[in-house]
Short mmCIF file of C-alpha atoms in Angstrom, two decimals:
data_model
loop_
_atom_site.label_atom_id
_atom_site.label_comp_id
_atom_site.label_asym_id
_atom_site.label_seq_id
_atom_site.Cartn_x
_atom_site.Cartn_y
_atom_site.Cartn_z
CA MET A 960 96.44 -220.18 16.83
CA SER A 961 93.83 -220.66 19.83
CA LYS A 962 94.29 -223.59 22.61
CA LEU A 963 91.35 -226.38 22.86
CA VAL A 964 90.86 -227.55 26.24
CA GLN A 965 87.94 -230.22 27.07
CA ILE A 966 86.24 -231.26 30.64
CA SER A 967 83.48 -231.90 32.33
CA VAL A 968 81.33 -229.68 35.11
CA LEU A 969 77.78 -231.09 36.59
CA PRO A 970 74.60 -228.80 34.72
CA HIS A 971 74.75 -225.98 37.94
CA HIS A 972 78.21 -225.11 37.20
CA LEU A 973 77.46 -224.46 33.45
CA GLU A 974 77.00 -220.75 34.13
CA ASP A 975 79.91 -220.58 36.22
CA GLU A 976 83.43 -218.91 34.54
CA ASP A 977 85.19 -219.62 38.35
CA HIS A 978 84.74 -223.38 38.41
CA ILE A 979 84.52 -223.70 35.02
CA LEU A 980 88.28 -222.23 34.62
CA HIS A 981 89.13 -224.14 37.52
CA LYS A 982 88.94 -227.27 36.11
CA VAL A 983 90.88 -225.82 32.62
CA PHE A 984 94.01 -224.82 34.57
CA GLU A 985 94.00 -228.21 36.14
CA LYS A 986 94.91 -229.34 32.92
CA ILE A 987 96.78 -226.88 31.30
CA ASP A 988 100.09 -226.04 32.84
CA LEU A 989 98.86 -222.16 32.50
CA ARG A 990 97.32 -219.07 34.26
CA MET A 991 95.30 -215.92 33.92
CA ASP A 992 97.01 -213.88 33.27
CA ASP A 993 98.83 -215.63 29.79
CA VAL A 994 94.81 -215.92 28.30
CA GLN A 995 93.64 -212.66 26.68
CA LYS A 996 89.85 -214.09 25.93
CA TRP A 997 88.12 -217.98 26.08
CA ASN A 998 85.17 -219.08 25.58
CA VAL A 999 83.24 -221.65 25.04
CA ARG A 1000 83.86 -224.09 21.27
CA LYS A 1001 81.58 -227.14 21.86
CA ARG A 1002 78.60 -227.70 24.56
CA SER A 1003 76.80 -230.92 24.52
CA ILE A 1004 75.36 -233.20 27.15
CA ASP A 1005 76.43 -235.97 28.64
CA ALA A 1006 74.13 -238.73 30.24
CA ARG A 1007 75.31 -242.21 30.10
CA GLN A 1008 76.75 -242.57 33.46
CA LYS A 1009 74.60 -241.57 36.64
CA LYS A 1010 75.36 -238.53 36.70
CA VAL A 1011 74.49 -236.14 33.72
CA LYS A 1012 77.33 -234.11 32.63
CA TYR A 1013 78.39 -231.11 30.03
CA ASN A 1014 81.27 -231.70 27.85
CA LEU A 1015 82.77 -228.65 27.08
CA GLN A 1016 85.32 -227.78 24.53
CA ILE A 1017 87.22 -224.27 26.34
CA GLU A 1018 89.29 -222.54 23.62
CA LEU A 1019 91.79 -219.69 24.13
CA TRP A 1020 94.01 -218.00 23.16
CA LEU A 1021 96.87 -216.60 24.99
CA THR A 1022 98.08 -213.21 25.19
CA GLY A 1023 99.84 -211.00 22.61
CA GLU A 1024 97.41 -213.46 19.70
CA GLU A 1025 95.91 -212.70 17.06
CA ILE A 1026 92.28 -213.49 17.82
CA PRO A 1027 90.46 -213.33 14.30
CA GLU A 1028 87.34 -211.98 13.29
CA ARG A 1029 85.11 -213.88 11.61
CA GLU A 1030 82.94 -212.88 8.37
CA VAL A 1031 79.68 -211.75 8.21
CA TYR A 1032 77.77 -211.74 5.46
CA GLU A 1033 77.47 -208.97 3.43
CA ILE A 1034 75.39 -207.72 0.67
CA GLN A 1035 76.67 -206.92 -2.22
CA ASP A 1036 74.59 -204.89 -6.00
CA VAL A 1037 74.12 -208.13 -8.47
CA SER A 1038 70.98 -206.61 -10.34
CA GLY A 1039 73.04 -206.26 -12.87
CA ALA A 1040 74.83 -209.54 -13.18
CA LYS A 1041 74.43 -213.49 -14.44
CA GLU A 1042 70.76 -214.63 -13.83
CA VAL A 1043 70.85 -218.47 -12.36
CA ALA A 1044 66.90 -220.05 -11.92
CA ILE A 1045 66.61 -221.37 -8.28
CA ILE A 1046 63.61 -223.23 -8.08
CA GLY A 1047 62.33 -224.06 -4.31
CA ALA A 1048 62.54 -221.63 -1.17
CA GLY A 1049 63.78 -223.89 1.30
CA PRO A 1050 66.98 -224.15 2.99
CA ALA A 1051 69.03 -225.43 -0.37
CA GLY A 1052 67.88 -222.80 -2.22
CA LEU A 1053 67.67 -219.77 0.04
CA TYR A 1054 71.24 -220.74 0.78
CA ALA A 1055 71.93 -220.69 -2.92
CA ALA A 1056 70.17 -217.81 -3.54
CA LEU A 1057 72.76 -215.69 -0.27
CA ARG A 1058 75.89 -218.13 -1.43
CA ALA A 1059 74.84 -216.61 -5.77
CA VAL A 1060 74.97 -212.86 -4.12
CA GLU A 1061 78.12 -213.57 -2.42
CA GLY A 1062 79.50 -214.64 -5.82
CA GLY A 1063 78.03 -212.08 -8.08
CA LEU A 1064 75.35 -213.62 -9.94
CA LYS A 1065 71.56 -212.56 -9.59
CA PRO A 1066 69.72 -214.98 -8.11
CA ILE A 1067 65.91 -214.97 -9.85
CA VAL A 1068 64.03 -217.70 -7.14
CA TYR A 1069 60.87 -219.78 -7.70
CA GLU A 1070 58.00 -220.45 -4.60
CA ARG A 1071 55.33 -222.48 -5.48
CA GLY A 1072 54.29 -221.58 -2.33
CA LYS A 1073 53.60 -219.28 -0.57
CA ASP A 1074 55.64 -216.33 1.87
CA VAL A 1075 55.74 -217.44 5.73
CA ARG A 1076 53.62 -214.72 6.63
CA SER A 1077 51.03 -215.95 4.06
CA ARG A 1078 51.72 -219.28 4.60
CA ARG A 1079 50.50 -219.18 8.78
CA ARG A 1080 46.50 -219.42 7.06
CA ASP A 1081 47.00 -222.32 5.05
CA LEU A 1082 48.96 -224.14 8.36
CA ALA A 1083 45.66 -223.14 10.18
CA ALA A 1084 43.19 -224.11 7.64
CA ILE A 1085 44.88 -228.78 8.24
CA ASN A 1086 45.23 -228.06 11.38
CA LYS A 1087 40.76 -226.96 12.43
CA ASP A 1088 39.65 -227.62 9.20
CA HIS A 1089 41.45 -231.14 7.62
CA THR A 1090 41.59 -228.59 4.88
CA VAL A 1091 45.20 -229.08 2.47
CA ASN A 1092 45.69 -226.41 -0.22
CA PRO A 1093 47.97 -228.80 -2.64
CA GLU A 1094 50.20 -225.44 -2.89
CA SER A 1095 50.96 -224.23 0.34
CA ASN A 1096 51.38 -225.82 3.19
CA TYR A 1097 53.79 -227.35 6.04
CA CYS A 1098 55.90 -228.80 3.33
CA TYR A 1099 55.71 -225.78 0.80
CA GLY A 1100 56.49 -222.55 0.71
CA GLU A 1101 59.22 -219.89 1.64
CA GLY A 1102 61.67 -221.14 4.56
CA GLY A 1103 60.60 -225.21 2.95
CA ALA A 1104 59.77 -228.38 5.35
CA GLY A 1105 62.12 -226.66 8.15
CA THR A 1106 60.08 -223.48 8.49
CA TYR A 1107 57.35 -225.04 10.79
CA SER A 1108 59.33 -228.46 11.56
CA ASP A 1109 61.82 -227.68 14.44
CA GLY A 1110 64.79 -225.86 13.16
CA LYS A 1111 66.85 -228.89 14.77
CA LEU A 1112 70.56 -228.13 12.98
CA TYR A 1113 72.36 -230.67 14.16
CA THR A 1114 74.33 -232.78 11.22
CA ARG A 1115 76.53 -235.83 10.22
CA SER A 1116 77.40 -234.20 7.37
CA LYS A 1117 80.31 -232.81 7.52
CA LYS A 1118 82.62 -234.31 4.58
CA ARG A 1119 79.64 -232.36 2.69
CA GLY A 1120 80.47 -229.18 2.71
CA ASN A 1121 80.93 -225.76 5.42
CA VAL A 1122 79.19 -226.83 8.72
CA LEU A 1123 80.52 -223.59 10.02
CA LYS A 1124 79.57 -220.95 7.41
CA ALA A 1125 76.15 -222.47 7.45
CA LEU A 1126 75.64 -221.97 10.87
CA GLU A 1127 77.33 -218.93 11.06
CA TRP A 1128 75.38 -217.38 8.04
CA PHE A 1129 71.67 -218.04 10.39
CA VAL A 1130 73.60 -216.51 13.80
CA ASP A 1131 74.09 -213.22 10.67
CA PHE A 1132 70.73 -213.24 9.90
CA GLY A 1133 68.99 -213.33 13.55
CA ALA A 1134 69.42 -216.73 14.93
CA THR A 1135 71.40 -217.28 18.42
CA PRO A 1136 74.75 -217.35 18.33
CA ASP A 1137 73.92 -220.15 20.45
CA ILE A 1138 73.72 -222.80 17.55
CA LEU A 1139 77.24 -222.34 16.73
CA VAL A 1140 78.83 -223.78 20.97
CA ASP A 1141 75.66 -226.61 21.04
CA ALA A 1142 75.97 -229.85 19.58
CA HIS A 1143 72.72 -230.45 18.74
CA PRO A 1144 71.82 -227.17 17.60
CA HIS A 1145 68.11 -226.31 16.93
CA ILE A 1146 66.78 -222.53 16.25
CA GLY A 1147 62.27 -223.06 17.38
CA THR A 1148 59.55 -222.65 15.35
CA ASN A 1149 58.57 -219.91 16.47
CA LYS A 1150 61.88 -218.24 15.29
CA LEU A 1151 62.16 -219.78 12.76
CA PRO A 1152 60.08 -218.04 10.36
CA GLN A 1153 61.62 -214.36 11.35
CA ILE A 1154 64.70 -215.60 10.03
CA ILE A 1155 64.18 -217.13 7.08
CA THR A 1156 62.12 -213.31 6.09
CA SER A 1157 65.48 -211.64 6.56
CA MET A 1158 67.22 -214.30 4.45
CA ARG A 1159 64.90 -212.79 2.02
CA GLU A 1160 64.82 -209.72 2.74
CA ALA A 1161 69.33 -209.18 1.93
CA ILE A 1162 68.75 -211.21 -1.57
CA LEU A 1163 65.88 -208.69 -2.34
CA GLU A 1164 68.35 -206.16 -1.51
CA ALA A 1165 70.50 -207.06 -2.85
CA GLY A 1166 68.33 -206.75 -6.47
CA GLY A 1167 67.72 -210.71 -6.93
CA GLU A 1168 64.30 -211.74 -7.14
CA VAL A 1169 62.01 -213.97 -5.70
CA HIS A 1170 58.79 -215.14 -5.73
CA PHE A 1171 56.06 -216.79 -4.73
CA GLU A 1172 53.11 -219.16 -5.55
CA SER A 1173 55.22 -219.67 -9.04
CA LYS A 1174 55.38 -222.82 -9.65
CA MET A 1175 57.50 -224.33 -11.71
CA THR A 1176 55.69 -226.22 -14.48
CA ASP A 1177 57.67 -227.13 -17.22
CA LEU A 1178 60.65 -226.83 -18.76
CA ARG A 1179 63.33 -227.66 -22.36
CA HIS A 1180 65.84 -229.19 -22.27
CA GLU A 1181 67.79 -229.28 -26.21
CA ASN A 1182 71.54 -231.16 -27.10
CA ASN A 1183 71.49 -231.59 -23.37
CA GLN A 1184 71.15 -228.46 -21.98
CA ILE A 1185 69.08 -226.76 -20.20
CA LYS A 1186 67.00 -223.73 -21.72
CA ALA A 1187 64.10 -222.80 -20.17
CA ILE A 1188 61.24 -223.12 -18.01
CA GLN A 1189 57.42 -222.51 -17.46
CA ILE A 1190 55.78 -220.98 -14.21
CA ASN A 1191 52.60 -221.28 -13.28
CA ASP A 1192 51.67 -222.84 -17.29
CA ALA A 1193 51.98 -219.54 -18.71
CA GLU A 1194 54.36 -217.76 -18.80
CA TRP A 1195 58.38 -219.20 -20.17
CA LYS A 1196 61.74 -217.77 -19.30
CA GLU A 1197 65.28 -219.03 -20.28
CA TYR A 1198 68.04 -220.04 -18.25
CA ASP A 1199 71.44 -221.62 -19.22
CA ASN A 1200 71.98 -222.73 -15.14
CA VAL A 1201 68.69 -224.42 -12.77
CA ILE A 1202 69.56 -225.20 -9.00
CA LEU A 1203 66.53 -227.56 -8.71
CA ALA A 1204 65.59 -227.28 -4.88
CA THR A 1205 62.23 -228.52 -4.48
CA GLY A 1206 62.22 -230.40 -1.25
CA HIS A 1207 61.94 -233.81 -0.57
CA SER A 1208 57.97 -234.75 -1.63
CA ALA A 1209 57.48 -232.37 -5.27
CA ARG A 1210 56.19 -235.34 -5.91
CA ASP A 1211 54.77 -233.46 -8.94
CA ILE A 1212 58.42 -232.74 -10.36
CA PHE A 1213 59.69 -236.42 -10.29
CA ASN A 1214 57.15 -236.74 -12.77
CA LEU A 1215 57.52 -233.80 -15.11
CA LEU A 1216 61.22 -234.78 -15.24
CA HIS A 1217 60.35 -238.81 -15.70
CA LYS A 1218 57.85 -237.15 -18.62
CA ARG A 1219 60.62 -235.01 -19.86
CA ASP A 1220 63.01 -237.63 -20.50
CA VAL A 1221 65.14 -235.58 -17.59
CA LYS A 1222 66.39 -239.27 -15.63
CA ILE A 1223 64.84 -240.06 -12.23
CA LEU A 1224 65.86 -243.19 -10.13
CA ALA A 1225 63.61 -245.29 -7.10
CA LYS A 1226 66.24 -245.08 -4.30
CA PRO A 1227 66.59 -246.45 -0.12
CA PHE A 1228 64.19 -244.57 2.26
CA ALA A 1229 62.76 -244.83 5.53
CA ILE A 1230 59.14 -244.70 6.22
CA GLY A 1231 56.72 -245.56 9.76
CA VAL A 1232 55.32 -243.37 12.41
CA ARG A 1233 55.62 -241.79 15.11
CA ILE A 1234 54.79 -242.11 18.65
CA GLU A 1235 54.16 -239.98 21.39
CA HIS A 1236 55.58 -239.77 25.72
CA GLN A 1237 55.42 -237.05 27.56
CA GLN A 1238 58.08 -235.16 28.27
CA GLU A 1239 58.43 -235.74 32.32
CA LEU A 1240 58.60 -240.00 31.79
CA ILE A 1241 61.41 -238.84 29.28
CA ASP A 1242 63.82 -236.41 31.44
CA GLN A 1243 62.93 -239.34 33.46
CA ILE A 1244 64.95 -242.26 31.74
CA GLN A 1245 67.31 -239.74 30.06
CA TYR A 1246 68.98 -238.11 33.29
CA HIS A 1247 68.17 -241.08 35.92
CA GLY A 1248 65.74 -239.40 37.88
CA ASP A 1249 67.15 -235.86 37.81
CA ASP A 1250 64.53 -234.79 35.51
CA GLN A 1251 63.46 -232.25 37.81
CA ASN A 1252 67.25 -230.16 37.70
CA PRO A 1253 66.77 -226.66 36.72
CA TYR A 1254 70.01 -226.64 34.98
CA LEU A 1255 69.00 -229.59 32.55
CA PRO A 1256 67.09 -229.44 29.21
CA PRO A 1257 64.27 -231.01 28.16
CA ALA A 1258 65.47 -234.60 27.02
CA SER A 1259 66.14 -235.93 23.82
CA TYR A 1260 66.75 -239.42 22.24
CA SER A 1261 68.16 -241.60 19.85
CA LEU A 1262 67.21 -245.17 19.02
CA VAL A 1263 68.31 -247.47 16.35
CA GLU A 1264 68.05 -251.83 16.08
CA GLN A 1265 68.40 -253.99 13.39
CA VAL A 1266 65.33 -256.47 12.72
CA ASP A 1267 65.62 -258.78 9.58
CA GLY A 1268 67.54 -257.14 8.28
CA MET A 1269 66.46 -253.64 8.49
CA GLY A 1270 67.50 -250.49 10.24
CA VAL A 1271 64.73 -249.19 12.44
CA TYR A 1272 65.90 -246.05 14.08
CA SER A 1273 64.29 -242.94 16.06
CA PHE A 1274 64.00 -240.36 12.97
CA CYS A 1275 63.71 -235.98 13.75
CA MET A 1276 63.24 -236.56 17.78
CA CYS A 1277 61.17 -233.73 18.94
CA PRO A 1278 61.58 -232.57 22.62
CA GLY A 1279 58.74 -230.42 23.66
CA GLY A 1280 56.96 -230.85 20.59
CA ILE A 1281 54.06 -231.31 18.81
CA ILE A 1282 53.09 -233.35 16.49
CA ALA A 1283 52.15 -231.79 13.14
CA PRO A 1284 49.78 -232.70 9.94
CA CYS A 1285 51.81 -232.72 6.28
CA ALA A 1286 50.36 -233.37 4.22
CA THR A 1287 50.48 -231.93 0.34
CA ASP A 1288 48.00 -233.19 -1.25
CA THR A 1289 43.59 -234.24 -0.25
CA GLU A 1290 43.68 -238.44 -0.37
CA GLU A 1291 46.71 -238.89 2.13
CA VAL A 1292 47.75 -237.94 5.46
CA VAL A 1293 51.46 -237.32 6.34
CA THR A 1294 52.39 -236.40 10.45
CA ASN A 1295 55.96 -234.54 11.51
CA GLY A 1296 57.35 -232.91 14.40
CA TRP A 1297 58.58 -229.83 15.85
CA SER A 1298 59.35 -228.39 18.68
CA PRO A 1299 59.35 -224.68 19.77
CA SER A 1300 62.81 -222.74 21.09
CA LYS A 1301 62.43 -223.62 24.67
CA ARG A 1302 61.43 -226.65 23.85
CA ASN A 1303 58.63 -226.51 26.68
CA ASN A 1304 55.82 -228.59 25.17
CA PRO A 1305 54.76 -231.75 27.58
CA TYR A 1306 54.69 -233.84 24.74
CA SER A 1307 58.11 -235.09 23.54
CA ASN A 1308 57.93 -237.40 19.70
CA SER A 1309 60.13 -238.84 17.75
CA GLY A 1310 59.55 -240.81 14.52
CA ILE A 1311 60.73 -244.60 14.88
CA VAL A 1312 60.93 -245.87 10.75
CA VAL A 1313 62.12 -248.65 9.25
CA SER A 1314 64.95 -248.19 6.48
CA VAL A 1315 63.37 -250.22 3.26
CA SER A 1316 65.66 -250.33 -0.48
CA PRO A 1317 62.88 -250.22 -3.43
CA GLU A 1318 63.88 -254.38 -4.28
CA ASP A 1319 62.88 -254.77 0.16
CA LEU A 1320 59.37 -253.44 -1.43
CA PRO A 1321 55.60 -255.27 -2.29
CA ASN A 1322 55.17 -253.59 -5.23
CA TYR A 1323 58.84 -253.89 -6.65
CA ASP A 1324 58.64 -255.89 -10.01
CA PRO A 1325 61.86 -257.87 -10.84
CA ASN A 1326 60.92 -257.86 -14.54
CA ASN A 1327 61.05 -253.95 -14.12
CA PRO A 1328 63.89 -253.46 -12.14
CA ASN A 1329 64.08 -250.03 -13.40
CA ASP A 1330 61.08 -248.81 -12.54
CA PRO A 1331 61.80 -245.29 -10.17
CA PHE A 1332 57.96 -244.56 -9.13
CA VAL A 1333 58.08 -248.18 -7.18
CA SER A 1334 59.51 -246.28 -3.42
CA LEU A 1335 57.69 -243.24 -4.26
CA ASP A 1336 54.50 -245.04 -5.45
CA PHE A 1337 54.65 -247.59 -1.82
CA GLN A 1338 54.93 -243.97 0.05
CA LYS A 1339 51.95 -242.52 -1.17
CA GLN A 1340 49.70 -246.10 -0.74
CA VAL A 1341 50.51 -246.30 2.77
CA GLU A 1342 49.54 -242.05 3.22
CA TYR A 1343 46.81 -243.37 0.95
CA ASP A 1344 45.84 -245.98 3.24
CA CYS A 1345 46.04 -244.24 6.79
CA TRP A 1346 43.95 -241.81 4.94
CA VAL A 1347 41.30 -243.42 4.27
CA ALA A 1348 41.21 -245.72 8.12
CA ALA A 1349 41.36 -242.53 9.44
CA GLY A 1350 38.00 -241.52 8.03
CA LYS A 1351 39.82 -239.68 5.06
CA THR A 1352 39.63 -236.46 7.42
CA GLN A 1353 43.68 -234.86 8.35
CA ARG A 1354 42.45 -236.76 12.04
CA VAL A 1355 45.71 -239.70 11.91
CA PRO A 1356 45.30 -243.48 12.29
CA ALA A 1357 46.70 -244.22 15.95
CA GLN A 1358 47.29 -246.73 19.04
CA ARG A 1359 48.15 -247.07 22.27
CA MET A 1360 52.49 -248.74 21.52
CA MET A 1361 51.58 -252.28 23.88
CA ASP A 1362 48.26 -252.47 22.02
CA PHE A 1363 50.24 -252.07 18.54
CA VAL A 1364 52.59 -255.06 20.01
CA GLU A 1365 49.67 -257.29 21.29
CA GLY A 1366 47.50 -256.86 18.50
CA LYS A 1367 44.71 -254.88 20.51
CA VAL A 1368 42.44 -251.80 18.93
CA SER A 1369 43.11 -249.26 21.94
CA THR A 1370 39.96 -247.78 23.75
CA ASP A 1371 40.64 -244.78 24.59
CA PHE A 1372 44.31 -241.96 24.21
CA PRO A 1373 45.97 -239.52 26.49
CA LYS A 1374 45.88 -236.19 25.21
CA THR A 1375 47.75 -235.90 22.35
CA SER A 1376 49.21 -232.77 20.30
CA TYR A 1377 48.14 -234.00 17.70
CA HIS A 1378 45.36 -230.71 16.92
CA PRO A 1379 43.39 -232.62 13.85
CA GLY A 1380 43.24 -235.46 16.49
CA LEU A 1381 42.87 -239.75 16.78
CA THR A 1382 40.59 -242.57 15.23
CA SER A 1383 41.16 -245.79 16.87
CA VAL A 1384 42.26 -249.01 14.83
CA ASP A 1385 44.73 -251.56 14.88
CA LEU A 1386 47.87 -250.77 12.66
CA ASN A 1387 48.82 -254.51 11.95
CA LYS A 1388 46.35 -254.75 9.77
CA ILE A 1389 46.42 -251.04 8.09
CA LEU A 1390 50.34 -250.59 7.72
CA PRO A 1391 52.14 -253.16 5.39
CA ASP A 1392 53.46 -256.19 7.34
CA MET A 1393 57.11 -256.27 6.41
CA LEU A 1394 56.89 -252.13 8.12
CA ALA A 1395 54.10 -254.05 11.15
CA SER A 1396 56.39 -256.18 12.45
CA ARG A 1397 59.23 -254.62 12.29
CA LEU A 1398 58.16 -251.73 14.56
CA LYS A 1399 56.49 -254.87 16.86
CA VAL A 1400 60.54 -256.46 17.90
CA ALA A 1401 61.82 -253.05 17.81
CA PHE A 1402 59.69 -251.38 20.68
CA VAL A 1403 60.32 -253.82 22.73
CA ALA A 1404 64.02 -253.97 22.09
CA PHE A 1405 63.75 -250.24 22.62
CA GLY A 1406 62.23 -250.64 26.63
CA LYS A 1407 64.94 -252.57 27.13
CA LYS A 1408 67.22 -250.33 26.56
CA MET A 1409 65.35 -247.25 27.52
CA LYS A 1410 63.31 -248.15 30.69
CA GLY A 1411 60.07 -246.79 30.95
CA TYR A 1412 60.18 -246.39 27.38
CA TYR A 1413 58.25 -249.10 25.98
CA THR A 1414 54.69 -248.32 27.02
CA ASN A 1415 50.94 -248.02 26.80
CA ASP A 1416 50.94 -244.93 27.52
CA ALA A 1417 52.83 -243.53 23.82
CA VAL A 1418 50.56 -243.19 21.20
CA LEU A 1419 51.50 -243.87 17.72
CA HIS A 1420 50.37 -241.61 14.78
CA ALA A 1421 51.01 -243.26 11.16
CA PRO A 1422 52.28 -242.43 9.60
CA GLU A 1423 55.89 -241.45 9.60
CA SER A 1424 56.39 -241.26 5.69
CA ARG A 1425 58.43 -238.67 4.50
CA THR A 1426 61.86 -238.68 5.81
CA SER A 1427 63.89 -238.28 2.96
CA SER A 1428 63.65 -238.33 -1.60
CA PRO A 1429 62.31 -241.66 -2.55
CA ILE A 1430 63.64 -240.26 -5.26
CA ASN A 1431 67.01 -239.33 -6.89
CA ILE A 1432 68.20 -237.79 -9.31
CA PRO A 1433 71.18 -237.75 -10.36
CA ARG A 1434 73.49 -235.92 -11.13
CA ASP A 1435 77.83 -235.77 -11.97
CA PRO A 1436 80.35 -235.69 -8.62
CA MET A 1437 82.08 -232.91 -9.91
CA SER A 1438 79.77 -230.60 -11.74
CA LEU A 1439 76.86 -231.54 -9.62
CA GLU A 1440 74.99 -230.86 -13.17
CA HIS A 1441 72.31 -233.83 -14.46
CA VAL A 1442 73.85 -237.10 -15.83
CA ASP A 1443 72.88 -236.30 -18.90
CA VAL A 1444 71.36 -232.40 -18.60
CA LYS A 1445 73.96 -229.78 -18.20
CA GLY A 1446 72.79 -226.44 -16.38
CA LEU A 1447 70.47 -228.63 -14.67
CA TYR A 1448 71.51 -228.63 -10.67
CA PRO A 1449 69.38 -231.57 -8.42
CA CYS A 1450 70.59 -230.08 -5.24
CA ALA A 1451 69.41 -231.70 -1.31
CA GLU A 1452 66.45 -233.60 -0.31
CA GLY A 1453 64.46 -233.84 -4.12
CA ALA A 1454 67.12 -234.59 -5.40
CA GLY A 1455 68.68 -237.56 -2.45
CA TYR A 1456 71.75 -235.60 -1.24
CA ALA A 1457 71.05 -233.72 1.63
CA GLY A 1458 69.00 -234.68 4.37
CA GLY A 1459 67.39 -231.83 6.82
CA ILE A 1460 68.59 -228.29 7.44
CA ILE A 1461 72.11 -227.80 7.70
CA SER A 1462 73.25 -230.83 5.40
CA ALA A 1463 70.09 -228.42 1.93
CA GLY A 1464 71.77 -225.24 3.02
CA ILE A 1465 75.22 -226.33 2.54
CA ASP A 1466 74.45 -228.35 -0.95
CA GLY A 1467 73.11 -225.26 -1.81
CA ILE A 1468 75.86 -223.55 -1.14
CA ASN A 1469 77.84 -226.57 -3.11
CA CYS A 1470 76.33 -226.64 -6.70
CA MET A 1471 75.70 -222.50 -6.41
CA ASP A 1472 79.37 -222.83 -6.24
CA ARG A 1473 79.92 -224.98 -8.55
CA VAL A 1474 77.76 -221.78 -11.09
CA ILE A 1475 80.29 -219.60 -10.36
CA GLU A 1476 83.50 -221.77 -10.82
CA LYS A 1477 81.76 -222.66 -14.21
CA ASP A 1478 80.71 -218.54 -15.05
CA ARG A 1479 84.23 -217.00 -14.05
#
């Protein structure tokens, strides 16, 4: 068994093997002759003190020990195997399909959007022409929202499944092995499309199927068992098992389930704005003035504050990133952020969001406490109001940070990474007061935690609203099937069981595991 040793090194020593080993052997009673192999197991930046350091976990294999080899994903022929339907080709759907192949089942994937290459034209249209394709956008299409929204692979979901396996599969399909080492792994939007394509090609090579522009428009269940699904309002397909991995923005699926008496519930979620600073400023703050150090990456941050009983926190922070238009329908505006692999854009952006529960919302009706759409309706209203306020295009309502806190309309803006453009408004009059009032308090508090963060050079872009699903599709905790419909597996973000690429992928694996176990 390997030995693990924790050390810290200055940034310029990160690639100095002799220095690293010297630090290791200062901690343990061994010599280099005792070691046949070593590697960095985990790597993270520690910027809590004046001197920024890297914390390293070093793995040592002693002479004579057997070093296990990692199992690489293997493709097997499942062309004649039992079929399982997967709705959605996001991280959950793709990982479910890969697990199906591994487990001897034939995955049939239905994706409403287009393949990654074809999606690019629709993304260009929303940025340049303000034209939203409701079936192909930043959220819908091969790879789901994750493909064109950064590829951050960090997750706290250690108890939900095998995080290492999920990361290793990314490496098997083209990601750099660094994601297995970094504490906050990140692929980059520029590299994700090819990785997603490689996953699809493996599914096809195994005999599975992937159908694009194939939207589930209806379903049939009888005697508490899924029976069939309809694609594109036309062809019906019979399946005993359906993985529902449609993502947090597929509102038509929620409406369909409700219409077909498949239970859904309102759930808490978070909503707010996306803020943009100059990356140079965030580097100066986080690295205590050592921001020109060539051995340090663009800095990130994580902030949280309790304001009047609700949490306000940073979400999906993107160093060196871009703010993107992520609407999925015409009369709405939505923002999200992403970064390329090098994180070398001059801007830093992050969602700053307020955590809300259904009963907190102004549209909550105590006479109808089980309304499953109360959170979704609130989310939709904010997106619509912002769309109207910015001129009914994909421009976003915007305001400088200090102007927002002081209730002043901004007279001008610094350059923004948000390509469709900004419209100056007083967000206090656009956002619900329960959000605006808490955001104002939080921004001032964040400025005390990060000296320089509270600045009028930072710009709020509204809204950041698709943090997670406002709907929960309840499932049995053991079988992972819907509580009322056997064979229907609500999966990942859209069902309320994941919050990012890796946790979604893990949930896809977990759901497919239950299908495999059931059919053995």
